[in-house]
Amino acid sequence: QWKKIADVVEKKKAIPIFDTAYQGYASGDLDKDAFSVRYFAHERGMELMVTQSYSKNFGLYGERIGALNVVVKDAESAVKIRSQLNIITRAMISNPPLQGARLVANVIANPDLYAEWDKELKIMSNRIVAMRTSLVNALKKIDCPTPNPIYPDWSHITSQIGMFAYTGLQAKHVEVLTEKYHIYCTKNGRFSMAGVNPNNVDYLAEAMKDALATKGPSDV
């Protein structure tokens, strides 16, 4: 799929922007999650931009730390782009906080800390994958109907990646989850899988079943 997308981008002479908010969290492998960016840049030789967030994979939500990486084909262009970005940054935020940036830079630059971070990312990613499976199994165990006939089963939860899961539930179901069960998620039924654990997964499944029984299936 990425190769086909690259063909289209190349044909249209577009400059792609990659948003990498989950590197290391998506698959548990930092290199695997970076495949698309590296393929476009190294194998296809394209100019591109990459926005990276360290809020999730470093647990630095309060710092809101990230980076914009711009890949160009020559040093002259890099100098011009850096100059323009400096002007934009100066006008928008002047001097951003350094704490988060220094934490990330220190971990990435230190081989021992980097290895520890990589290991912990795998642990967290695997836990989230396991919780996706646990939730699907809990829903199957109680014969919970899917949100809509377009879903043959609950496998759409396990086929997704990252910290969040789009369940197929809608605002009317979320209202039941919130008011009756004190389960909180966005109105489009997006769950944070990081908040699911072995102690509450059955409770969550029962609440989802009740919400569907009370409010009926989701609208297509």
Tab-separated table of C-alpha atoms in Angstrom:
chain	number	residue	atom	x	y	z
A	1	GLN	CA	0.000	0.000	0.000
A	2	TRP	CA	2.773	2.452	0.868
A	3	LYS	CA	4.466	1.723	-2.450
A	4	LYS	CA	1.252	2.486	-4.340
A	5	ILE	CA	0.785	5.687	-2.346
A	6	ALA	CA	4.384	6.645	-3.131
A	7	ASP	CA	3.687	6.139	-6.844
A	8	VAL	CA	0.750	8.561	-6.670
A	9	VAL	CA	2.710	11.124	-4.644
A	10	GLU	CA	5.589	10.922	-7.108
A	11	LYS	CA	3.279	11.260	-10.105
A	12	LYS	CA	1.572	14.341	-8.664
A	13	LYS	CA	4.886	15.819	-7.490
A	14	ALA	CA	3.392	16.291	-4.041
A	15	ILE	CA	5.286	16.801	-0.796
A	16	PRO	CA	3.864	14.361	1.771
A	17	ILE	CA	3.535	15.038	5.482
A	18	PHE	CA	3.784	12.050	7.827
A	19	ASP	CA	2.187	12.350	11.255
A	20	THR	CA	3.972	9.908	13.572
A	21	ALA	CA	2.149	10.184	16.877
A	22	TYR	CA	2.547	6.520	17.805
A	23	GLN	CA	6.046	5.452	16.804
A	24	GLY	CA	6.896	2.417	18.910
A	25	TYR	CA	3.316	2.121	20.130
A	26	ALA	CA	1.676	1.043	16.889
A	27	SER	CA	3.538	-2.247	16.492
A	28	GLY	CA	5.904	-2.246	19.458
A	29	ASP	CA	8.828	-1.786	17.057
A	30	LEU	CA	10.302	1.692	16.496
A	31	ASP	CA	11.883	0.699	13.194
A	32	LYS	CA	8.790	-1.038	11.840
A	33	ASP	CA	6.634	1.977	12.645
A	34	ALA	CA	9.084	4.199	10.754
A	35	PHE	CA	9.019	2.059	7.597
A	36	SER	CA	6.797	4.335	5.517
A	37	VAL	CA	8.852	7.463	6.225
A	38	ARG	CA	12.148	5.729	5.500
A	39	TYR	CA	10.767	4.129	2.355
A	40	PHE	CA	9.655	7.482	0.940
A	41	ALA	CA	12.870	9.259	1.947
A	42	HIS	CA	15.575	6.657	1.336
A	43	GLU	CA	14.256	4.262	-1.286
A	44	ARG	CA	12.197	6.747	-3.300
A	45	GLY	CA	14.335	9.805	-2.617
A	46	MET	CA	11.350	12.094	-1.944
A	47	GLU	CA	11.290	15.395	-0.146
A	48	LEU	CA	8.896	15.227	2.786
A	49	MET	CA	7.952	16.414	6.238
A	50	VAL	CA	7.504	14.357	9.393
A	51	THR	CA	5.673	15.558	12.473
A	52	GLN	CA	6.605	13.554	15.548
A	53	SER	CA	4.901	13.556	18.923
A	54	TYR	CA	6.593	12.308	22.086
A	55	SER	CA	3.519	12.815	24.254
A	56	LYS	CA	2.526	9.156	24.065
A	57	ASN	CA	5.703	7.166	23.520
A	58	PHE	CA	7.555	9.136	26.209
A	59	GLY	CA	4.608	9.779	28.518
A	60	LEU	CA	5.177	13.523	28.284
A	61	TYR	CA	1.621	14.758	27.855
A	62	GLY	CA	2.182	17.723	30.140
A	63	GLU	CA	5.191	18.860	28.133
A	64	ARG	CA	3.531	18.559	24.696
A	65	ILE	CA	6.890	17.833	23.158
A	66	GLY	CA	7.313	16.990	19.482
A	67	ALA	CA	9.403	17.690	16.424
A	68	LEU	CA	9.044	18.716	12.805
A	69	ASN	CA	11.547	17.026	10.504
A	70	VAL	CA	11.951	18.232	6.921
A	71	VAL	CA	13.792	16.097	4.371
A	72	VAL	CA	15.101	17.908	1.298
A	73	LYS	CA	17.523	16.984	-1.461
A	74	ASP	CA	20.175	19.679	-0.975
A	75	ALA	CA	21.804	21.709	1.790
A	76	GLU	CA	20.800	25.033	0.224
A	77	SER	CA	17.115	24.217	0.526
A	78	ALA	CA	17.622	23.030	4.110
A	79	VAL	CA	19.103	26.402	5.082
A	80	LYS	CA	16.183	28.298	3.537
A	81	ILE	CA	13.557	26.080	5.178
A	82	ARG	CA	15.232	26.315	8.564
A	83	SER	CA	15.231	30.106	8.261
A	84	GLN	CA	11.508	30.203	7.482
A	85	LEU	CA	10.671	27.791	10.301
A	86	ASN	CA	12.650	29.925	12.736
A	87	ILE	CA	10.632	32.983	11.716
A	88	ILE	CA	7.320	31.111	12.123
A	89	THR	CA	8.336	29.675	15.492
A	90	ARG	CA	9.534	33.045	16.760
A	91	ALA	CA	6.223	34.674	15.871
A	92	MET	CA	4.035	31.865	17.238
A	93	ILE	CA	5.690	30.671	20.428
A	94	SER	CA	8.969	32.562	20.730
A	95	ASN	CA	10.861	30.243	23.090
A	96	PRO	CA	9.238	26.857	23.724
A	97	PRO	CA	9.791	25.048	27.058
A	98	LEU	CA	13.060	23.109	27.140
A	99	GLN	CA	12.295	20.484	29.796
A	100	GLY	CA	10.529	17.959	27.575
A	101	ALA	CA	12.885	18.453	24.657
A	102	ARG	CA	15.936	17.871	26.838
A	103	LEU	CA	14.435	14.718	28.348
A	104	VAL	CA	13.757	13.238	24.908
A	105	ALA	CA	17.125	14.303	23.514
A	106	ASN	CA	18.947	12.782	26.485
A	107	VAL	CA	17.188	9.409	26.169
A	108	ILE	CA	17.657	9.193	22.398
A	109	ALA	CA	21.337	10.140	22.608
A	110	ASN	CA	22.176	7.693	25.421
A	111	PRO	CA	22.420	4.058	24.185
A	112	ASP	CA	21.521	2.573	27.578
A	113	LEU	CA	18.522	4.840	28.116
A	114	TYR	CA	17.417	4.328	24.513
A	115	ALA	CA	17.506	0.544	24.951
A	116	GLU	CA	15.494	0.828	28.167
A	117	TRP	CA	12.946	3.094	26.472
A	118	ASP	CA	12.660	0.702	23.528
A	119	LYS	CA	12.073	-2.222	25.892
A	120	GLU	CA	9.401	-0.377	27.863
A	121	LEU	CA	7.631	0.660	24.654
A	122	LYS	CA	7.371	-2.984	23.657
A	123	ILE	CA	5.925	-3.866	27.069
A	124	MET	CA	3.304	-1.123	26.841
A	125	SER	CA	2.427	-1.902	23.225
A	126	ASN	CA	2.033	-5.597	23.964
A	127	ARG	CA	-0.179	-4.820	26.960
A	128	ILE	CA	-2.498	-2.706	24.844
A	129	VAL	CA	-2.674	-5.421	22.171
A	130	ALA	CA	-3.487	-7.947	24.906
A	131	MET	CA	-6.258	-5.704	26.252
A	132	ARG	CA	-7.791	-5.418	22.786
A	133	THR	CA	-7.939	-9.201	22.636
A	134	SER	CA	-9.300	-9.428	26.182
A	135	LEU	CA	-12.083	-6.963	25.410
A	136	VAL	CA	-13.102	-8.828	22.260
A	137	ASN	CA	-13.090	-12.133	24.158
A	138	ALA	CA	-15.177	-10.601	26.969
A	139	LEU	CA	-17.725	-9.322	24.442
A	140	LYS	CA	-17.915	-12.716	22.745
A	141	LYS	CA	-18.304	-14.476	26.087
A	142	ILE	CA	-21.507	-12.590	26.877
A	143	ASP	CA	-22.810	-12.713	23.286
A	144	CYS	CA	-22.724	-8.967	22.959
A	145	PRO	CA	-24.126	-7.909	19.582
A	146	THR	CA	-21.938	-5.801	17.321
A	147	PRO	CA	-22.815	-2.110	17.015
A	148	ASN	CA	-24.234	-2.602	13.539
A	149	PRO	CA	-24.672	-5.438	10.998
A	150	ILE	CA	-21.815	-3.968	8.966
A	151	TYR	CA	-19.579	-5.444	11.680
A	152	PRO	CA	-19.653	-9.248	11.328
A	153	ASP	CA	-17.864	-9.536	14.679
A	154	TRP	CA	-15.770	-7.468	17.091
A	155	SER	CA	-12.490	-8.040	15.240
A	156	HIS	CA	-12.370	-4.377	14.198
A	157	ILE	CA	-11.122	-3.686	17.718
A	158	THR	CA	-8.148	-6.034	17.394
A	159	SER	CA	-7.346	-5.032	13.813
A	160	GLN	CA	-6.671	-1.434	14.857
A	161	ILE	CA	-3.357	-0.230	16.255
A	162	GLY	CA	-2.218	2.383	18.747
A	163	MET	CA	-3.631	3.461	22.086
A	164	PHE	CA	-7.207	4.022	20.956
A	165	ALA	CA	-9.977	1.824	19.593
A	166	TYR	CA	-12.967	2.908	17.567
A	167	THR	CA	-15.637	0.575	18.892
A	168	GLY	CA	-18.464	1.475	16.537
A	169	LEU	CA	-20.543	2.840	19.404
A	170	GLN	CA	-22.189	6.240	18.998
A	171	ALA	CA	-23.140	9.169	21.229
A	172	LYS	CA	-26.361	7.513	22.396
A	173	HIS	CA	-24.398	4.502	23.655
A	174	VAL	CA	-21.689	6.638	25.211
A	175	GLU	CA	-24.390	8.449	27.180
A	176	VAL	CA	-25.356	5.152	28.832
A	177	LEU	CA	-21.725	4.250	29.503
A	178	THR	CA	-21.097	7.616	31.146
A	179	GLU	CA	-24.279	8.158	33.133
A	180	LYS	CA	-24.930	4.593	34.248
A	181	TYR	CA	-21.481	3.020	34.432
A	182	HIS	CA	-19.127	6.000	34.796
A	183	ILE	CA	-17.150	4.872	31.777
A	184	TYR	CA	-15.798	7.847	29.876
A	185	CYS	CA	-14.852	8.060	26.216
A	186	THR	CA	-15.378	10.375	23.265
A	187	LYS	CA	-18.873	10.606	21.815
A	188	ASN	CA	-17.828	8.723	18.688
A	189	GLY	CA	-17.124	5.627	20.774
A	190	ARG	CA	-13.357	5.890	20.810
A	191	PHE	CA	-11.859	4.101	23.812
A	192	SER	CA	-8.428	4.625	25.321
A	193	MET	CA	-7.185	1.058	25.520
A	194	ALA	CA	-4.539	2.132	28.026
A	195	GLY	CA	-7.376	2.465	30.548
A	196	VAL	CA	-8.547	-1.131	30.082
A	197	ASN	CA	-7.110	-3.768	32.411
A	198	PRO	CA	-7.892	-7.352	33.518
A	199	ASN	CA	-9.901	-6.047	36.473
A	200	ASN	CA	-12.331	-3.891	34.500
A	201	VAL	CA	-12.571	-5.507	31.067
A	202	ASP	CA	-15.612	-7.660	31.945
A	203	TYR	CA	-17.361	-4.648	33.489
A	204	LEU	CA	-16.683	-2.696	30.303
A	205	ALA	CA	-18.051	-5.476	28.092
A	206	GLU	CA	-21.247	-5.762	30.171
A	207	ALA	CA	-21.723	-2.001	29.996
A	208	MET	CA	-21.296	-2.026	26.218
A	209	LYS	CA	-23.874	-4.799	25.887
A	210	ASP	CA	-26.345	-2.901	28.055
A	211	ALA	CA	-25.814	0.305	26.060
A	212	LEU	CA	-26.503	-1.502	22.793
A	213	ALA	CA	-29.566	-3.235	24.241
A	214	THR	CA	-30.891	0.035	25.636
A	215	LYS	CA	-30.256	2.329	22.678
A	216	GLY	CA	-30.243	-0.099	19.759
A	217	PRO	CA	-27.647	-0.466	17.015
A	218	SER	CA	-25.510	2.323	15.653
A	219	ASP	CA	-26.699	4.265	12.646
A	220	VAL	CA	-24.833	3.514	9.439
